[in-house]
Short mmCIF file of C-alpha atoms in Angstrom, two decimals:
data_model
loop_
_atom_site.label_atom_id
_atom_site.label_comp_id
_atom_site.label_asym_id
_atom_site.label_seq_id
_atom_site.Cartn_x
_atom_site.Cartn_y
_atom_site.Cartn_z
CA UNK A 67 103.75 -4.01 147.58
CA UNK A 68 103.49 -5.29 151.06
CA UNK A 69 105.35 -2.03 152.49
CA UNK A 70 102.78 0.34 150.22
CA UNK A 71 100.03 -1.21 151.77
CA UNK A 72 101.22 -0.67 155.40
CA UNK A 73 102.10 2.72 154.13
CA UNK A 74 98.30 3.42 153.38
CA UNK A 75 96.95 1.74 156.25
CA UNK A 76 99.29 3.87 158.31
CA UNK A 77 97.95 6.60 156.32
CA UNK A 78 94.64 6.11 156.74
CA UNK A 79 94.91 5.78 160.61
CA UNK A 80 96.70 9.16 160.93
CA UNK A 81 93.59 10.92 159.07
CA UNK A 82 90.98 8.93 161.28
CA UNK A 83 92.49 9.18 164.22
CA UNK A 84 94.91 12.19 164.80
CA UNK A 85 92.87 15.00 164.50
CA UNK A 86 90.66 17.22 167.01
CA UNK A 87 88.09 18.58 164.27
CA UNK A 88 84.30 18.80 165.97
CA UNK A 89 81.60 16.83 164.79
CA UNK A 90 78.59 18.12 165.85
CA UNK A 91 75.25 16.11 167.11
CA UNK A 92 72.52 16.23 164.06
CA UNK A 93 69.55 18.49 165.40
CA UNK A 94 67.11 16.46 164.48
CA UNK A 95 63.52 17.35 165.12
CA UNK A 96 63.20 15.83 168.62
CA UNK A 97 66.54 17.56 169.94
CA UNK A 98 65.11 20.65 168.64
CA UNK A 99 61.87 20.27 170.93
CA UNK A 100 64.36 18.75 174.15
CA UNK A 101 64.32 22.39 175.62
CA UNK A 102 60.19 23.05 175.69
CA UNK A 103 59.68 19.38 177.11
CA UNK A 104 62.15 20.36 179.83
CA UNK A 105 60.31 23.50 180.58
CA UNK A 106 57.24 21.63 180.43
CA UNK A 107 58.26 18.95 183.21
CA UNK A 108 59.75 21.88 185.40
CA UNK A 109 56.45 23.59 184.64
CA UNK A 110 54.79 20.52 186.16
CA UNK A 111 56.81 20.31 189.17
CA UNK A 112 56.00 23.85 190.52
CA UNK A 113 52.85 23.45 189.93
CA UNK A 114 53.13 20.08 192.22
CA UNK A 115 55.28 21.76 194.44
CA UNK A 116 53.39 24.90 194.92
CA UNK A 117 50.11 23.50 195.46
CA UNK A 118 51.82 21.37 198.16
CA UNK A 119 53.82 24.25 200.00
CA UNK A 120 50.54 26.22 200.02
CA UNK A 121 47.98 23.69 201.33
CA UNK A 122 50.31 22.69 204.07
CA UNK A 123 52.01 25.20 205.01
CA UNK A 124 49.76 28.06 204.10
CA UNK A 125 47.04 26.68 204.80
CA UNK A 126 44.87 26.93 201.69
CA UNK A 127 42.45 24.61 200.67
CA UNK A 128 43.73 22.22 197.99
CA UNK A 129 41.62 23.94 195.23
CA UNK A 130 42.93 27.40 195.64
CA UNK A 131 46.47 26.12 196.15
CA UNK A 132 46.31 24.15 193.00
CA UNK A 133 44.51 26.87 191.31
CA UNK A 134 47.06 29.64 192.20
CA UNK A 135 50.24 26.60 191.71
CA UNK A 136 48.94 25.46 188.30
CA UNK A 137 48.69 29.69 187.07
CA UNK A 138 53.03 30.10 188.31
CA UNK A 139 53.45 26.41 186.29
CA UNK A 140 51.05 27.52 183.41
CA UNK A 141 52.99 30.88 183.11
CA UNK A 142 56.53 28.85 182.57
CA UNK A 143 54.56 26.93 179.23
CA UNK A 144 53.26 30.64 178.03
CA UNK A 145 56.77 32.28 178.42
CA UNK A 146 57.81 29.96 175.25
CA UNK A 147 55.38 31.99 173.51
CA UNK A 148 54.10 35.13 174.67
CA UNK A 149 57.04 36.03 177.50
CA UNK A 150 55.25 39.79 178.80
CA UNK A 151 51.78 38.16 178.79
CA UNK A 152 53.62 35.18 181.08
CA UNK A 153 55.36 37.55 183.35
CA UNK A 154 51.71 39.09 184.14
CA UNK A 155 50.49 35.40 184.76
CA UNK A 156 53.03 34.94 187.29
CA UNK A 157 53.38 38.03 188.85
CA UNK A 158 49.32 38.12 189.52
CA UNK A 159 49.60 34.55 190.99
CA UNK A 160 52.80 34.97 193.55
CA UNK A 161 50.85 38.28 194.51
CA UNK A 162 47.14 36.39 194.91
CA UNK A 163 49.51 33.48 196.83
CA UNK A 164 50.67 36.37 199.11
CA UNK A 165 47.60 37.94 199.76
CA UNK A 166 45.62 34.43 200.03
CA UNK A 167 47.92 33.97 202.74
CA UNK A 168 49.04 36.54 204.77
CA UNK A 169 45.96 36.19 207.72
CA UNK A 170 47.57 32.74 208.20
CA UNK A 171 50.78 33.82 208.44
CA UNK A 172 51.55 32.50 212.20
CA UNK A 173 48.58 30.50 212.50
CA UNK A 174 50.77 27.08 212.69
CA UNK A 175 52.92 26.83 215.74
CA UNK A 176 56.29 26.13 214.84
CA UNK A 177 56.28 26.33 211.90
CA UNK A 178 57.29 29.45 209.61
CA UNK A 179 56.04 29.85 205.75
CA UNK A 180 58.16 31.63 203.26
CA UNK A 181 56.38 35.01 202.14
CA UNK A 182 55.84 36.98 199.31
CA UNK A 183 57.40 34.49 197.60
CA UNK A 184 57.00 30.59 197.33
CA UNK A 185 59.57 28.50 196.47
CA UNK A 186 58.09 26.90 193.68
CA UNK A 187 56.75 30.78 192.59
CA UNK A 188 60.10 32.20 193.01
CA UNK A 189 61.50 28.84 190.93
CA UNK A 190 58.81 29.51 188.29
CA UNK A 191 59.06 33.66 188.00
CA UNK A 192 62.82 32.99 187.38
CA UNK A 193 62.00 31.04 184.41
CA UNK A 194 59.50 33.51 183.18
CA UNK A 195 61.96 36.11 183.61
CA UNK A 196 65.13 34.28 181.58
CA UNK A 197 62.61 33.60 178.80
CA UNK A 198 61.47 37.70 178.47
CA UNK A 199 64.93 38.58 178.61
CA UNK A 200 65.57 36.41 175.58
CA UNK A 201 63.02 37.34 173.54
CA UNK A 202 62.75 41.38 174.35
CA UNK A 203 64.08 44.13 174.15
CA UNK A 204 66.55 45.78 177.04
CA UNK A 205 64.33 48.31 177.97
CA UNK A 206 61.88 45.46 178.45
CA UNK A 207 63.95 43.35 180.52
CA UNK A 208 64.85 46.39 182.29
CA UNK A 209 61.06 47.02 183.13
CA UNK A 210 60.07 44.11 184.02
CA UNK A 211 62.72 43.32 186.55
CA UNK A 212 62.09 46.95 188.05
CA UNK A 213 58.08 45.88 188.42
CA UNK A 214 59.23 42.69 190.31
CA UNK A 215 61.40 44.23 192.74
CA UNK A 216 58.61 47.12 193.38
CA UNK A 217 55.70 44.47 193.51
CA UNK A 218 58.24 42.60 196.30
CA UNK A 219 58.42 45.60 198.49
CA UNK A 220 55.25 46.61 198.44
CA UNK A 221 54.13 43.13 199.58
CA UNK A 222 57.06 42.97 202.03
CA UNK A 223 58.43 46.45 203.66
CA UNK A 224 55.05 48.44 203.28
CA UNK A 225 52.18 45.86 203.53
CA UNK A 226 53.97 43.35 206.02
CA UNK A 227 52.80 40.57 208.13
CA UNK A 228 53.47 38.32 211.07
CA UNK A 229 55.66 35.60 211.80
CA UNK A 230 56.83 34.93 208.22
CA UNK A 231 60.41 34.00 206.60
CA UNK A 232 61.08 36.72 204.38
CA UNK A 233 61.83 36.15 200.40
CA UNK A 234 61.70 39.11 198.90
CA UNK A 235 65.52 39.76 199.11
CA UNK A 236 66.84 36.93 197.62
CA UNK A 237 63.74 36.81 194.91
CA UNK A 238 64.85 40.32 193.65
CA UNK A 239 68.50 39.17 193.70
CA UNK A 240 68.56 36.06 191.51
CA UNK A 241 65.80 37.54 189.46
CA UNK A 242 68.48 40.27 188.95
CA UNK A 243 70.84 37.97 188.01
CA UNK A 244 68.76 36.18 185.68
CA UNK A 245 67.80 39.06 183.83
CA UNK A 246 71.31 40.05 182.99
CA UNK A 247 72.03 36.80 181.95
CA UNK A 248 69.87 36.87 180.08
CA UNK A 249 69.74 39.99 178.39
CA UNK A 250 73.85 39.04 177.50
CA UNK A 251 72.69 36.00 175.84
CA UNK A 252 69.77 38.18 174.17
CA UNK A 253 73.12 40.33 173.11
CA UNK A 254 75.11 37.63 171.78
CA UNK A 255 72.43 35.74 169.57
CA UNK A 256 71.55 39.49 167.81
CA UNK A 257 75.26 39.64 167.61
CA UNK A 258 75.54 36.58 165.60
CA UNK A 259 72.58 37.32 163.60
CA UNK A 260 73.85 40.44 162.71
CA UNK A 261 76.91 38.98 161.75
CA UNK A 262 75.63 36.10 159.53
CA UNK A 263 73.46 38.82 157.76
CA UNK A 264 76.64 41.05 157.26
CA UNK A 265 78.66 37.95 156.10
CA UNK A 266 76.26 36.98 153.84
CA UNK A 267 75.94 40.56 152.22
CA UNK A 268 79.74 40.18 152.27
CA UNK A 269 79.65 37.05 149.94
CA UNK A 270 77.07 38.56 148.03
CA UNK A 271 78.94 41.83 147.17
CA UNK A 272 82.04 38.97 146.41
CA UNK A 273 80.24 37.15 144.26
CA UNK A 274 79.05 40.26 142.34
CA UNK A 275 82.52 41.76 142.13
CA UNK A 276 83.69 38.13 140.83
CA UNK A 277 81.74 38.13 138.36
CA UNK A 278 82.37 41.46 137.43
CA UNK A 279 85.75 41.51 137.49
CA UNK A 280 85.38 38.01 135.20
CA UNK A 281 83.42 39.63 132.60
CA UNK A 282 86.03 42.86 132.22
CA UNK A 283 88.33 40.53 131.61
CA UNK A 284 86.58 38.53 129.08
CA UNK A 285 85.91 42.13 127.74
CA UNK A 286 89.87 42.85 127.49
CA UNK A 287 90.90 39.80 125.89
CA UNK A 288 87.86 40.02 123.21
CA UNK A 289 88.93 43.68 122.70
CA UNK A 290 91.29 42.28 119.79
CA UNK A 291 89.61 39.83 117.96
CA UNK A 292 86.92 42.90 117.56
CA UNK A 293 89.56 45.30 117.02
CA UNK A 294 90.97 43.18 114.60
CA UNK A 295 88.22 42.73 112.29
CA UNK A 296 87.61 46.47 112.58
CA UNK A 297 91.07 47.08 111.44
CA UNK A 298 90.04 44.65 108.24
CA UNK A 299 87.18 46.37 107.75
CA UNK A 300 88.82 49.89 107.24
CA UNK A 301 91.84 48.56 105.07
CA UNK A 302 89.33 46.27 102.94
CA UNK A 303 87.21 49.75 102.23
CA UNK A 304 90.88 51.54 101.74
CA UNK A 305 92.35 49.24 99.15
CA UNK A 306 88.89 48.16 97.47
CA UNK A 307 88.58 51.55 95.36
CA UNK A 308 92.23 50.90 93.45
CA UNK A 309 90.32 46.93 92.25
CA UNK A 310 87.99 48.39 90.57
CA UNK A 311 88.57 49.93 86.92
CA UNK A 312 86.71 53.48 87.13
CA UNK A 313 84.92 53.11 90.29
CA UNK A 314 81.82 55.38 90.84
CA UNK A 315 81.69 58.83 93.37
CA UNK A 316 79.18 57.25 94.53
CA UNK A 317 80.98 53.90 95.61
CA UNK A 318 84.38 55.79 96.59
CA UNK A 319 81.97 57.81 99.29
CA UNK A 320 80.52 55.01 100.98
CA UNK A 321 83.60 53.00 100.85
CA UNK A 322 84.96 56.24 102.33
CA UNK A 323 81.99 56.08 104.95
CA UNK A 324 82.77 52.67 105.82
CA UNK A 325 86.45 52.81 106.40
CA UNK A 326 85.72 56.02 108.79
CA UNK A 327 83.11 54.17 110.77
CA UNK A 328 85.11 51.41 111.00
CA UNK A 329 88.05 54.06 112.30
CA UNK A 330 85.85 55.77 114.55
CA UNK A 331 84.77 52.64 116.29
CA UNK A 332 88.43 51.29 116.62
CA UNK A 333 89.26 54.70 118.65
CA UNK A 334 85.78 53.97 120.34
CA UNK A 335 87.38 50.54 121.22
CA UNK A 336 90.31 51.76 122.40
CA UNK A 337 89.01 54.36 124.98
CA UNK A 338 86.88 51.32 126.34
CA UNK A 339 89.61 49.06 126.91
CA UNK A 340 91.85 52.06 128.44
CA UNK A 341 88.90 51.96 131.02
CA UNK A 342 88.57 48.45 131.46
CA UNK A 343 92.57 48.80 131.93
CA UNK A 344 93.01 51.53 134.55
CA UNK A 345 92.42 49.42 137.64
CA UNK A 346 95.39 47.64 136.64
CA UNK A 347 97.51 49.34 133.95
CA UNK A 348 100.83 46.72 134.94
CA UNK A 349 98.21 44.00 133.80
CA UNK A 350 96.43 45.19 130.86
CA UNK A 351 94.69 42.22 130.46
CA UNK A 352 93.71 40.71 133.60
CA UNK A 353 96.16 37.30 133.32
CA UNK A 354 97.99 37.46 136.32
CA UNK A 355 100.30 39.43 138.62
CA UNK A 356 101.50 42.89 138.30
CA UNK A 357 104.33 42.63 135.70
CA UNK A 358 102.68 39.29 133.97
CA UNK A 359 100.44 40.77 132.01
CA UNK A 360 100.38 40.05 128.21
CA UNK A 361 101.94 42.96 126.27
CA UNK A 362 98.87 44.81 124.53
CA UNK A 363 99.83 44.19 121.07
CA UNK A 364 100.24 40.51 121.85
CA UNK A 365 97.65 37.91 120.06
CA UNK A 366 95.38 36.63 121.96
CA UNK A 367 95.65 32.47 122.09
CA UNK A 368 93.61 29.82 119.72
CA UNK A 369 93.19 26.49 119.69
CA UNK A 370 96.42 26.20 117.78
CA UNK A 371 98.03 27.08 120.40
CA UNK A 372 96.73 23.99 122.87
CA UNK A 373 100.11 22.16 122.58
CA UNK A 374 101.90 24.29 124.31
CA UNK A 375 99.25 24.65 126.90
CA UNK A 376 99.28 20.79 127.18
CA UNK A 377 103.11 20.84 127.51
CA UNK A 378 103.33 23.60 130.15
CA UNK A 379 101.13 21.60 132.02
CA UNK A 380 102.98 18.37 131.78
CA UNK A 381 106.39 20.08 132.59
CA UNK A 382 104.32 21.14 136.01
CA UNK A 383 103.81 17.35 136.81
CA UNK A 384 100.76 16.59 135.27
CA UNK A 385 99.98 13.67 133.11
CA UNK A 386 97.78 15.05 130.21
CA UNK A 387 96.54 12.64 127.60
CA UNK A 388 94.75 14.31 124.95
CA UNK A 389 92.13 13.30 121.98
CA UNK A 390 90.38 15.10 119.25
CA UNK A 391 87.36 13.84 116.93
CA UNK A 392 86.46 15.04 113.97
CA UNK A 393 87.96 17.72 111.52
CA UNK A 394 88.66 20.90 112.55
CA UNK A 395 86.43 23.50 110.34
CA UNK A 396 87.11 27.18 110.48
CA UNK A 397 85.77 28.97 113.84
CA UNK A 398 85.22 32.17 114.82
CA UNK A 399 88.42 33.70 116.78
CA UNK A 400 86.11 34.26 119.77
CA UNK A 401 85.15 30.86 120.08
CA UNK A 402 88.67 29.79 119.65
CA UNK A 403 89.36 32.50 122.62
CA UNK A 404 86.91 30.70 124.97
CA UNK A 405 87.88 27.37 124.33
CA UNK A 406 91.35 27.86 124.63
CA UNK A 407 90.71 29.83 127.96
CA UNK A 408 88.23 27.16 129.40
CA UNK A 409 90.88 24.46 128.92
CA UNK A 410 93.76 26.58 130.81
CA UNK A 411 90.96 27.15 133.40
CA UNK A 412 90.15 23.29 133.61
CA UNK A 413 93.66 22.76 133.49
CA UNK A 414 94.38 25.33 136.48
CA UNK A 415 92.32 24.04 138.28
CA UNK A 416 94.11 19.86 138.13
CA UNK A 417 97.04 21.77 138.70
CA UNK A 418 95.86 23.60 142.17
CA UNK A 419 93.46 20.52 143.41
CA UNK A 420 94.69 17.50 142.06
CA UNK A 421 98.41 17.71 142.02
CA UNK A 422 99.82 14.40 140.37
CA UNK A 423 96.34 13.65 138.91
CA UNK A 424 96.12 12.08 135.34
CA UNK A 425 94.28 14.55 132.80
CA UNK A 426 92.26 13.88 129.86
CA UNK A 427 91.85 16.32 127.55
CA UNK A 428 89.26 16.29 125.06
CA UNK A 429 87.83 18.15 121.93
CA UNK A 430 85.63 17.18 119.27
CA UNK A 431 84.39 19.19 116.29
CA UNK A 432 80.69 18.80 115.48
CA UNK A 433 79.16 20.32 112.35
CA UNK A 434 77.29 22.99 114.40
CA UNK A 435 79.88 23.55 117.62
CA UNK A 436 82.95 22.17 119.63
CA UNK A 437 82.72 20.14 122.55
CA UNK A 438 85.57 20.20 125.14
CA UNK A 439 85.72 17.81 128.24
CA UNK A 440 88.18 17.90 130.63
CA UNK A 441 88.53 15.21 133.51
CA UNK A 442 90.90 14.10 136.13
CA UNK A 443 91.59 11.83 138.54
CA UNK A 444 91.83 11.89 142.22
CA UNK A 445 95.11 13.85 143.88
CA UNK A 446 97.84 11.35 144.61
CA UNK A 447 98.80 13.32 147.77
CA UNK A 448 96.10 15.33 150.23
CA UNK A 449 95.67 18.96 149.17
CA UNK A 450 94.84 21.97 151.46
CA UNK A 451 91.60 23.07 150.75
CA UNK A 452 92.15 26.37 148.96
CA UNK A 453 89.07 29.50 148.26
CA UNK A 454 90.30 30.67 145.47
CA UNK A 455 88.99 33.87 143.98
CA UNK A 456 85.93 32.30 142.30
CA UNK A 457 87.02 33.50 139.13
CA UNK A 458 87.84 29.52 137.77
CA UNK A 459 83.83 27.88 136.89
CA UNK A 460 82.26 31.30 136.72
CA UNK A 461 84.52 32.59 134.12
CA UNK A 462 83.97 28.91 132.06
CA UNK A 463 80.02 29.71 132.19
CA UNK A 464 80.13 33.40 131.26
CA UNK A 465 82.59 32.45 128.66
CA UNK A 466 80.45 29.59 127.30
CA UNK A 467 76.95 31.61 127.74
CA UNK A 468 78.71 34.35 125.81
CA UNK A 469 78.32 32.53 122.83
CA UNK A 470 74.96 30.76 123.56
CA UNK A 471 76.77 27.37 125.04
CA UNK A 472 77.21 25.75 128.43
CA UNK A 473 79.58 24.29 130.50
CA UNK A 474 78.60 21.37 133.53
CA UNK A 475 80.90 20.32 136.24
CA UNK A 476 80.85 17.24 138.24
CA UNK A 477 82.52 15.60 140.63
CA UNK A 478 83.47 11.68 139.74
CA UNK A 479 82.81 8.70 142.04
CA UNK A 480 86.53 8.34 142.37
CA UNK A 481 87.66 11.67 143.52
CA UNK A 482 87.80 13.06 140.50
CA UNK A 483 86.56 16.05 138.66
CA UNK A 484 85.12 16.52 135.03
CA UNK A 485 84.15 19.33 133.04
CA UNK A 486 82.53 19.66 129.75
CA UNK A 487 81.40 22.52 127.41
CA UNK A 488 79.76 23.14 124.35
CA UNK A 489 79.93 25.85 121.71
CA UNK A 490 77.46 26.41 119.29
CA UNK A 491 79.62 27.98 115.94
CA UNK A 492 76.71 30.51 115.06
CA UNK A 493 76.01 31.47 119.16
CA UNK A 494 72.34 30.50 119.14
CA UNK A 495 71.93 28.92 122.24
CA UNK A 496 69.14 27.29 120.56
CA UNK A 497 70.92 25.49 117.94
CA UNK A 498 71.30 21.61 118.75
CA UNK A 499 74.38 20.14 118.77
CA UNK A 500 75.28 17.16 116.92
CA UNK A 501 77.12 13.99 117.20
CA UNK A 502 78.30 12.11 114.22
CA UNK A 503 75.44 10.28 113.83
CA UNK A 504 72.46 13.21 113.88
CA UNK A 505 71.64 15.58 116.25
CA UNK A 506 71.86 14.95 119.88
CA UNK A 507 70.65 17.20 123.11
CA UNK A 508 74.27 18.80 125.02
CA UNK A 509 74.48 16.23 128.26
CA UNK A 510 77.25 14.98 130.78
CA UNK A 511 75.41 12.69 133.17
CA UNK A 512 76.78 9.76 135.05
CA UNK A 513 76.30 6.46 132.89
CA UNK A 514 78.18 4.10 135.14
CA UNK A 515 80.74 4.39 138.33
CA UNK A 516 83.46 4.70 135.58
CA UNK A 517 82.00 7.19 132.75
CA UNK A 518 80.16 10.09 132.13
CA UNK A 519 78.15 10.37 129.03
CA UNK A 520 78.92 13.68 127.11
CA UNK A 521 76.11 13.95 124.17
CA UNK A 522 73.25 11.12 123.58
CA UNK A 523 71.80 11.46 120.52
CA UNK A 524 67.86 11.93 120.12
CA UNK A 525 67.52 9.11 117.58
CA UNK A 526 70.48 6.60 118.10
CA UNK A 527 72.52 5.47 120.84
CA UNK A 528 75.46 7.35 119.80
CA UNK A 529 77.48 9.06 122.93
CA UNK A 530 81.03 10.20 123.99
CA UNK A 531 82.39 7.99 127.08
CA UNK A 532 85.17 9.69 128.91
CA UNK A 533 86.51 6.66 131.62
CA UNK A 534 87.68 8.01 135.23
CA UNK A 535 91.58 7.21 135.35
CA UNK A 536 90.99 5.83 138.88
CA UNK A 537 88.94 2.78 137.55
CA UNK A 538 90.11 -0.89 137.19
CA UNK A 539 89.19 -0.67 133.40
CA UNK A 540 92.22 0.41 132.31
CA UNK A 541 93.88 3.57 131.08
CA UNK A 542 91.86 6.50 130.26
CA UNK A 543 90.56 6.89 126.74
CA UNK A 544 87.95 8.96 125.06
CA UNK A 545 85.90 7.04 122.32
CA UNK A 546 83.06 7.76 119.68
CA UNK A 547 80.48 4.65 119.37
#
């Protein structure tokens, strides 16, 4: 006991601690909003930092250098919205700043000012032009840079001016370098927008061939309960003429008519299903790999045939306990079909995602349908995640919805997993199923960390408890109260 527990605690550890998988920060809504209040603040020091550079060393009044400051600071806040309309804004203002003070250019001994181009205007165009490239197009970003470098030698190579430290070089550089940036981060986000839209069209198209695929098979396997029931029909009409003593014209030619409708839709049959069967004529019937596929003459399972379902499983190192309520009345061989096919599903599925699980296995005959549930415990050993082809739930649902039922999965507190259908006899989906006690609404809800409640009844408390094999109640049984 003492050597288990280490064991798990050992375990445990390993899974905590030995592994390099990322867990991101939640965005939460003030994260989201971190990158505008930092534009804002920087937006606030150039306009600080401009209106001081051009009051002292420009020597504009403070009004005018504020004014021109707060317009390069204001256009940083606009670029988050309206980027070309921003790039005007700051363009107008460095080239107002330039003009404002190129008579003064000189004017201070000692003393040289840095023209076209402020620092703080050069600081806040760079901004303005990072946000257009982001939010444009190319061409745009293209133009935009292209106006900023002519604007720059206009102001510096063909206007001129005095004594001055020239910016204009190293303003067109690192606005060049900005721009490409980013116009490749403009790039990579369409990239990955494209992509997500292609990937979800992707799953979409999946999920459509899935199902697809899911109901052809159906479609196969349903081919000979139908056929069979045709074939009926045309040997009832063949034989019924030779029980009758002197049988009527009149009755020979529609029981005639009858037997070659019902031959003429068996042919019809068979063309369908050599359709449904070309995409795969080594598996006729869609129930595994090439080579695996039931013969086409074979039967096509029943509930009678659930033992040796239940066994299979059990040789495969599954525990399976099983229960059945009520007596079995005569069913439709499509609805025996489906529920034999949902439990192989359900059963599948403990096989692939709970290896060494304990299975319950349950069926109860109502008056008016059949109830299955299916539940197991937690894996007794970790389990690679595994896709799957999506066929497992969504063949359960079409199967039940075929014949006006449902099926509900869930997921137990315990690790578990339970599923439950219900199948009216007559296929109205309609038609209320009933417990022993009356009619009841079809259910599966969670009634307590250790059950699930299958039916409740509309006028008593009558239900179906299934108990999760991981609980400290005890083994796992299925009862009727």
């Amino acid at each position: 006991m003492a050597v288990s527990g280490v064991r798990r605690c050992l375990s445990t550890l390993r899974d905590d601690l030995w592994t390099v998988r990322a867990d991101p920060l939640p965005v939460s809504l003030w994260l989201r909003w971190l990158p505008h209040g930092l534009l804002c603040l920087a937006a606030f020091g150039v306009a600080l930092g401009g209106a001081a550079q051009l009051d002292d060393g420009g020597g504009l009044g403070f009004r005018a250098a504020l004014l021109i400051a707060g317009a390069q600071g204001g256009s940083v806040v606009l670029a988050l919205w309206r980027p070309i309309p921003a790039w005007w804004l700051s363009t107008a203002a460095a080239v107002v700043g330039a003009v404002a003070v190129h008579g003064r250019l000189g004017a201070v001994q000692g003393q040289t000012f840095t023209w076209p181009w402020t620092a703080a205007g050069i600081v806040a165009h760079l901004f303005v032009l990072l946000l257009v490239a982001l939010r444009v197009r190319t061409r745009v970003s293209v133009e935009v840079l292209a106006l900023t470098a002519l604007v720059t030698y206009v102001l510096e190579s063909v206007w001129g001016a005095g004594d001055y430290d020239p910016t204009g070089v190293i303003a067109v550089c690192l606005s060049a370098v900005v721009v490409v940036l980013g116009i490749a981060l403009h790039g990579r986000r369409e990239a990955r927008t494209r992509l997500v839209e292609q990937e979800t069209i992707t799953a979409e198209e999946r999920a459509r061939r899935t199902l697809l695929e899911e109901r052809s098979r159906i479609a196969r396997e349903l081919h000979d309960v139908v056929a069979h029931h045709m074939s009926v029909i045309s040997i009832q009409a063949q034989v019924a003429p030779h029980l009758t003593e002197n049988p009527s014209e009149e009755l020979k030619d529609n029981l005639a008519g009858i037997r070659q409708n019902a031959v003429e839709a068996l042919a019809e049959l068979r063309r369908v299903l050599g359709v449904l069967r070309s995409e795969n004529p080594d598996d006729p019937y869609g129930l595994g790999g090439p080579g695996t596929g039931a013969a086409p003459d074979a039967p096509q399972p029943t509930l009678d045939r659930l033992d040796a379902l239940i066994e299979n499983t059990r040789a495969a190192g599954l525990t399976v306990t099983t229960g059945i309520e009520g007596d079995a009345p005569s069913y439709p061989p499509g609805l025996e079909l489906s529920a034999y096919r949902i439990i192989q599903e359900a059963l599948s599925n403990a096989l692939r995602h709970a290896p060494g699980s304990t299975v319950r296995v349950d069926i109860h005959h109502f008056p008016r349908g059949l109830y299955l549930g299916v539940i197991n415990s937690r894996p007794q050993y970790p389990v690679p995640r595994s896709p799957g082809a999506g066929h497992g739930l969504l063949g359960m649902r079409e199967r039940a919805a075929m014949l006006g039922g449902h099926v509900t999965a869930n997921e137990t507190l315990h690790g578990g997993f339970a599923i439950s259908a219900y199948l009216p006899r007559d296929g109205n989906a309609d038609t209320e199923p009933e417990t022993p006690d009356g009619p009841a609404t079809p259910a599966v809800s969670r009634t307590s960390d250790t059950s699930y409640t299958a039916y409740t009844s509309d006028t008593s408390a009558a239900s179906v408890d299934f108990v999760d094999p991981d609980a400290s109640a005890g083994p796992l049984t299925g009862e009727t109260s």
